[in-house]
Short mmCIF file of N, CA, C and O in Angstrom, two decimals:
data_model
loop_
_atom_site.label_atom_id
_atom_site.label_comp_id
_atom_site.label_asym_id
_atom_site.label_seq_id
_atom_site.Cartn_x
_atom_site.Cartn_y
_atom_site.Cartn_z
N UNK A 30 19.76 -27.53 4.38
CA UNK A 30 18.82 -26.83 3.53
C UNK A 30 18.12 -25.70 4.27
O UNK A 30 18.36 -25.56 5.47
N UNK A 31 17.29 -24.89 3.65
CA UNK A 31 16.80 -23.26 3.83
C UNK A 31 15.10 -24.48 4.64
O UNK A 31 14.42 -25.41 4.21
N UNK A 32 15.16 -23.65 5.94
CA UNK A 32 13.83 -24.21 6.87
C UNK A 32 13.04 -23.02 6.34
O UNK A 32 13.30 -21.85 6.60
N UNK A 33 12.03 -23.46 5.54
CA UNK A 33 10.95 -22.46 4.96
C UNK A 33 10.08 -21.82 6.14
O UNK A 33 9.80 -20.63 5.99
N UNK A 34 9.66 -22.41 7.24
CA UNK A 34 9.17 -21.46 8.24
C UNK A 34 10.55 -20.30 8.72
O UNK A 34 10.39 -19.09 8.79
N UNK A 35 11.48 -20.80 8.93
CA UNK A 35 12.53 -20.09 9.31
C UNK A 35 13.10 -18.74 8.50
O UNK A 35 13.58 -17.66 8.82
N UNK A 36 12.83 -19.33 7.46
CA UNK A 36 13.26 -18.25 6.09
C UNK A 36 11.56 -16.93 5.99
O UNK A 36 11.45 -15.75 5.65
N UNK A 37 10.94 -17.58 6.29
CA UNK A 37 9.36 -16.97 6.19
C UNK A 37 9.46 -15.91 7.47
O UNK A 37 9.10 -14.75 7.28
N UNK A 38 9.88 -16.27 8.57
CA UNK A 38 9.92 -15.42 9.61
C UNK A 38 11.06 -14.29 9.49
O UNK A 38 10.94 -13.21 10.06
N UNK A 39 12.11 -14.61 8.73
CA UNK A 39 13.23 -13.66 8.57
C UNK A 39 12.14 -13.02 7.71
O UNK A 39 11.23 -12.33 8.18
N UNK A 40 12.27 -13.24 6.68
CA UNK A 40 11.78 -12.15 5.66
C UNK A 40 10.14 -11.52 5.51
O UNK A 40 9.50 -11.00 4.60
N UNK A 41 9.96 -11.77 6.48
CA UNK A 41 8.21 -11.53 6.34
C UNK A 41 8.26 -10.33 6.44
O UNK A 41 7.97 -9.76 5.39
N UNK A 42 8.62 -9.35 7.69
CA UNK A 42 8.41 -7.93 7.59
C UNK A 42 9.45 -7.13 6.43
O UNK A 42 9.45 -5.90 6.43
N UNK A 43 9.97 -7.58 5.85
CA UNK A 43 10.52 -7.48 4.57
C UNK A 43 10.03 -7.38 3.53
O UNK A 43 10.19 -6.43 2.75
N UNK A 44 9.28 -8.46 3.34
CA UNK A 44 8.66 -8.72 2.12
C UNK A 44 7.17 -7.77 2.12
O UNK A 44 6.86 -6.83 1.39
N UNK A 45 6.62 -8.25 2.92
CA UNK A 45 5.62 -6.80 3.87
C UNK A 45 5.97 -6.20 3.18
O UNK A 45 5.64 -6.29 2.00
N UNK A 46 7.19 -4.91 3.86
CA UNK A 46 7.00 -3.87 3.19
C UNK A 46 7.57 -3.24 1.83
O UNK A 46 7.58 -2.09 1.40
N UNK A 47 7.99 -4.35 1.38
CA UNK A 47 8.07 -4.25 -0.39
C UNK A 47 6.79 -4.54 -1.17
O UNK A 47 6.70 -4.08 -2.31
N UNK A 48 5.92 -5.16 -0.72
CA UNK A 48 4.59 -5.56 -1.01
C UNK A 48 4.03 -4.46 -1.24
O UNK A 48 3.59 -4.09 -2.33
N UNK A 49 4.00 -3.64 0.17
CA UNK A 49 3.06 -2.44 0.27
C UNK A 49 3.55 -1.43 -0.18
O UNK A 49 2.69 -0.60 -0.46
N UNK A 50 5.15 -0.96 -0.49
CA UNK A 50 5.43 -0.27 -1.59
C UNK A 50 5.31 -0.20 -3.19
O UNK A 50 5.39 0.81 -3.89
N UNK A 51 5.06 -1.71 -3.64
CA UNK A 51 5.27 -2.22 -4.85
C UNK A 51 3.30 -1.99 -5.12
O UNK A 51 2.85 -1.70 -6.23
N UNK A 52 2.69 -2.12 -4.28
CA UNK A 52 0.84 -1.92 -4.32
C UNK A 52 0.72 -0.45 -4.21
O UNK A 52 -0.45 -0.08 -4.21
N UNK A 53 1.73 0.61 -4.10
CA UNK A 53 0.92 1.42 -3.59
C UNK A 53 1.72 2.16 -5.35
O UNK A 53 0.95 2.84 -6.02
N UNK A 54 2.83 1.99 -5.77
CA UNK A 54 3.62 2.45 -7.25
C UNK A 54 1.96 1.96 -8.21
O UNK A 54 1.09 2.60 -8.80
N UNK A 55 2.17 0.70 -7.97
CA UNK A 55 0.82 0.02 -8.72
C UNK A 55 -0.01 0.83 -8.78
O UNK A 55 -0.54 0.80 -9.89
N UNK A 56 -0.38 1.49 -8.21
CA UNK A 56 -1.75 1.58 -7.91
C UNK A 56 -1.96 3.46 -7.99
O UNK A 56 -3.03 4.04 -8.12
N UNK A 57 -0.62 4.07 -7.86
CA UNK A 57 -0.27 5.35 -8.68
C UNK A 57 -0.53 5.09 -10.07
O UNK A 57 -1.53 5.45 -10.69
N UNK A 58 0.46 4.43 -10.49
CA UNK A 58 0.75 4.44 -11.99
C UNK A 58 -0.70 3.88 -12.71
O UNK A 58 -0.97 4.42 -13.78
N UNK A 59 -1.58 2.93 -12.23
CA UNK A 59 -2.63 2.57 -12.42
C UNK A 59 -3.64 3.51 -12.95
O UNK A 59 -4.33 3.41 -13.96
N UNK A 60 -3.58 4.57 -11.95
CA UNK A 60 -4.33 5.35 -11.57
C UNK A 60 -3.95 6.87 -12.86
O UNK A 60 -4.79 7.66 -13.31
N UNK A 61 -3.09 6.85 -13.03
CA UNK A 61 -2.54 7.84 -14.42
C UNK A 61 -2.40 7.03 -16.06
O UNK A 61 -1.73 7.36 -17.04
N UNK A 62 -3.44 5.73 -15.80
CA UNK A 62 -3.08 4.95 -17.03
C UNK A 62 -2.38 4.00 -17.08
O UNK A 62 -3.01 2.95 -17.19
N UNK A 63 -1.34 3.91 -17.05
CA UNK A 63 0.04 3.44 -17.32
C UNK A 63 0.21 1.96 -16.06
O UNK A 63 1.05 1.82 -15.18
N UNK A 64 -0.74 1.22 -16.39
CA UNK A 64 -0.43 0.04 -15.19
C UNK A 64 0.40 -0.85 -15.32
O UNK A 64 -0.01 -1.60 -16.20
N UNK A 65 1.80 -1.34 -14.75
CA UNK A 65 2.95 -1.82 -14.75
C UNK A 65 2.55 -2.88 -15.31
O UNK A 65 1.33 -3.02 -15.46
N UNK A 66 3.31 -3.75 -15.69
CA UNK A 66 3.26 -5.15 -16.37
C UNK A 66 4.72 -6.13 -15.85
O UNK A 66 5.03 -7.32 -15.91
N UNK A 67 5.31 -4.93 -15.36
CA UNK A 67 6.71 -5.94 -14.74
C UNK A 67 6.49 -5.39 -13.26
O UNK A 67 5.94 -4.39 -12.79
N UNK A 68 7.48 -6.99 -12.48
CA UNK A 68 8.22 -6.24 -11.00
C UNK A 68 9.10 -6.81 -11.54
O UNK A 68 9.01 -7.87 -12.15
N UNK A 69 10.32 -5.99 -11.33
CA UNK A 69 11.60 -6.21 -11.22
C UNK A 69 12.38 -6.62 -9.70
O UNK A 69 13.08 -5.68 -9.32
N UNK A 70 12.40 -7.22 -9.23
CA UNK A 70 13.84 -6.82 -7.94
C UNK A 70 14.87 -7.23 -8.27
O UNK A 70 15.15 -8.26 -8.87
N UNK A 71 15.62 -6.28 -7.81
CA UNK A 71 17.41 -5.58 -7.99
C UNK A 71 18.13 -5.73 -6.67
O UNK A 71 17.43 -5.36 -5.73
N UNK A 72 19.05 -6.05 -6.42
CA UNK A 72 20.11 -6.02 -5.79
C UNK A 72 20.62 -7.58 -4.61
O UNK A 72 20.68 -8.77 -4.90
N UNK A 73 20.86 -6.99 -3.48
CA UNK A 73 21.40 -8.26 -2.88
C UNK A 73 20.05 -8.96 -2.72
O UNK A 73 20.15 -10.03 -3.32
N UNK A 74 18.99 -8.86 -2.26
CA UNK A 74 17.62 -9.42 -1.73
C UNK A 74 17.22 -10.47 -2.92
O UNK A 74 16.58 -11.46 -2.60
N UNK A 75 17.61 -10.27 -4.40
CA UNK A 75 17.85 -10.54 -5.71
C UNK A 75 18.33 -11.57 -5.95
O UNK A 75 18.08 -12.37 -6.85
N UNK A 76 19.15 -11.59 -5.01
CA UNK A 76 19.84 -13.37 -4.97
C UNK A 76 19.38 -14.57 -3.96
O UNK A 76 19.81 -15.72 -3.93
N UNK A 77 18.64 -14.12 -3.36
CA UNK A 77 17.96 -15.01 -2.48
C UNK A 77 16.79 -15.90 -3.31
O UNK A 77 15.74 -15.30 -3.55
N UNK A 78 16.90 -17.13 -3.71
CA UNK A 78 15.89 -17.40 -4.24
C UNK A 78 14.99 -18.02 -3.81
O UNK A 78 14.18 -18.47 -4.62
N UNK A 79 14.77 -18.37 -1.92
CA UNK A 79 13.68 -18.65 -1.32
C UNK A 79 12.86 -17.40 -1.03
O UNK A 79 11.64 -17.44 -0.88
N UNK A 80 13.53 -16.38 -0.97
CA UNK A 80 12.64 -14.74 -0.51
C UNK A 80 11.83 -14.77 -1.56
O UNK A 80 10.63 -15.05 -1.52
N UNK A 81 12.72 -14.38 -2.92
CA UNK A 81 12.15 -13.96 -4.60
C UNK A 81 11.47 -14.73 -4.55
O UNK A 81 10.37 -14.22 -4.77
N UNK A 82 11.33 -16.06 -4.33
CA UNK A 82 10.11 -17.14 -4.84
C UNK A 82 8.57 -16.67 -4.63
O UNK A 82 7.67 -16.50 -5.44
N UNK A 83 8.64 -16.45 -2.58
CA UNK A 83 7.64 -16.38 -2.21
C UNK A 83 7.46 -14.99 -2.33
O UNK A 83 6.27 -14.68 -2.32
N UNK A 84 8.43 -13.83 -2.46
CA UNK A 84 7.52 -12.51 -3.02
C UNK A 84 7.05 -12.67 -4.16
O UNK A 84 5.88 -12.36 -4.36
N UNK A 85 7.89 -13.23 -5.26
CA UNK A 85 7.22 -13.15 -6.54
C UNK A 85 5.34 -13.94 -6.51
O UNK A 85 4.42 -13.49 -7.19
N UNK A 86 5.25 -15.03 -5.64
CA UNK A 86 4.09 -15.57 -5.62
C UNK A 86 2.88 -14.92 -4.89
O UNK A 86 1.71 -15.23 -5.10
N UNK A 87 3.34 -13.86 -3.91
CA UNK A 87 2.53 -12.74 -3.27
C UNK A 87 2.28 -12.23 -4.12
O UNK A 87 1.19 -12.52 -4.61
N UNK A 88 3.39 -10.86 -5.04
CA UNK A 88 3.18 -10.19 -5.80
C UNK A 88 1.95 -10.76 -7.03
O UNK A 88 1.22 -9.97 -7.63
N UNK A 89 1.93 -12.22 -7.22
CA UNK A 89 1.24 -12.58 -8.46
C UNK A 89 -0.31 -12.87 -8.19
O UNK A 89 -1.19 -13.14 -9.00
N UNK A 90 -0.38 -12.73 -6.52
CA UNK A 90 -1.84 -13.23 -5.80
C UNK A 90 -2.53 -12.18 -6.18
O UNK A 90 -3.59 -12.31 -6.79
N UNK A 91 -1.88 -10.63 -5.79
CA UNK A 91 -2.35 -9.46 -5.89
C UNK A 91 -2.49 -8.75 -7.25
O UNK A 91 -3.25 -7.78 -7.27
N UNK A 92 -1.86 -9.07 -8.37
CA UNK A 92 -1.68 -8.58 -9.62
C UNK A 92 -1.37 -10.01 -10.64
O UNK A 92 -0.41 -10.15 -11.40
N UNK A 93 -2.33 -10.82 -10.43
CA UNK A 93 -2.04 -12.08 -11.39
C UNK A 93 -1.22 -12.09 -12.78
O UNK A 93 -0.68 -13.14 -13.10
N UNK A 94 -1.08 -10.82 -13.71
CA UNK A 94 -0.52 -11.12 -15.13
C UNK A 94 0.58 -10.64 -14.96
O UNK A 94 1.43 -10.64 -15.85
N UNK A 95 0.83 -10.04 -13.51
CA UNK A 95 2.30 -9.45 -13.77
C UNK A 95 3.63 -10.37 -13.47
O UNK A 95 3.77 -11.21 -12.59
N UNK A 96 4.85 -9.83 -14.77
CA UNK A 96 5.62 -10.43 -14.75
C UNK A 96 6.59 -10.38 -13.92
O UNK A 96 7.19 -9.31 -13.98
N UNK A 97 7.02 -11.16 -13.11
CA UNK A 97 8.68 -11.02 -12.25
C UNK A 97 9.62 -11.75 -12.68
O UNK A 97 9.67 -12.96 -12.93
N UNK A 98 10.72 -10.54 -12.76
CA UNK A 98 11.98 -10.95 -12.83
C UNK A 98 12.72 -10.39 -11.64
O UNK A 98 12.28 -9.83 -10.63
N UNK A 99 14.54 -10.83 -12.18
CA UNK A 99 15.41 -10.72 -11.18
C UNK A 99 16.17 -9.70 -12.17
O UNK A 99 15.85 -9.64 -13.36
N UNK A 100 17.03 -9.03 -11.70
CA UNK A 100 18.29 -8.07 -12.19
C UNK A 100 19.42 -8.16 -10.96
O UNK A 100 19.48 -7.41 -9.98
N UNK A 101 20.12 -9.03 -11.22
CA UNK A 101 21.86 -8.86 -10.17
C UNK A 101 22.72 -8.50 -10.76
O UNK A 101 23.02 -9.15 -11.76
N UNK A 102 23.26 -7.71 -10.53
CA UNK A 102 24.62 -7.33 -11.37
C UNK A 102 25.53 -7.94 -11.46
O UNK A 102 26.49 -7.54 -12.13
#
């Protein structure tokens, strides 16, 4: 099985800096009205569902109503 400290240390400066990209769109779009209501993540990172878990649960600390999903092709 996936060692959650182990998986936490891979992806931390990862998730980091999707965090701080995904806060800073927020916080544009916020700022012109229009404040997001979804995160989406897309692609391979998308299929990981110990990463997605714990970003989606960051993402929801910082923006509680927003929704996450996944999109994999």
């Amino acid at each position: 099985g996936e060692n959650s400290e182990e998986m936490k240390e891979l992806f931390q400066p990862l998730i980091q800096g999707i965090l701080e990209l995904a806060m800073r769109q927020y916080t544009a779009a916020s700022e012109n009205g229009h404040p997001p209501s979804d995160f989406v993540l897309t692609g391979g990172f998308a299929r990981n569902s110990w990463a997605t878990t714990y970003l989606f649960s960051e993402v929801q600390k910082l923006v509680p109503r927003m929704k996450c999903t996944t999109e994999v092709a």
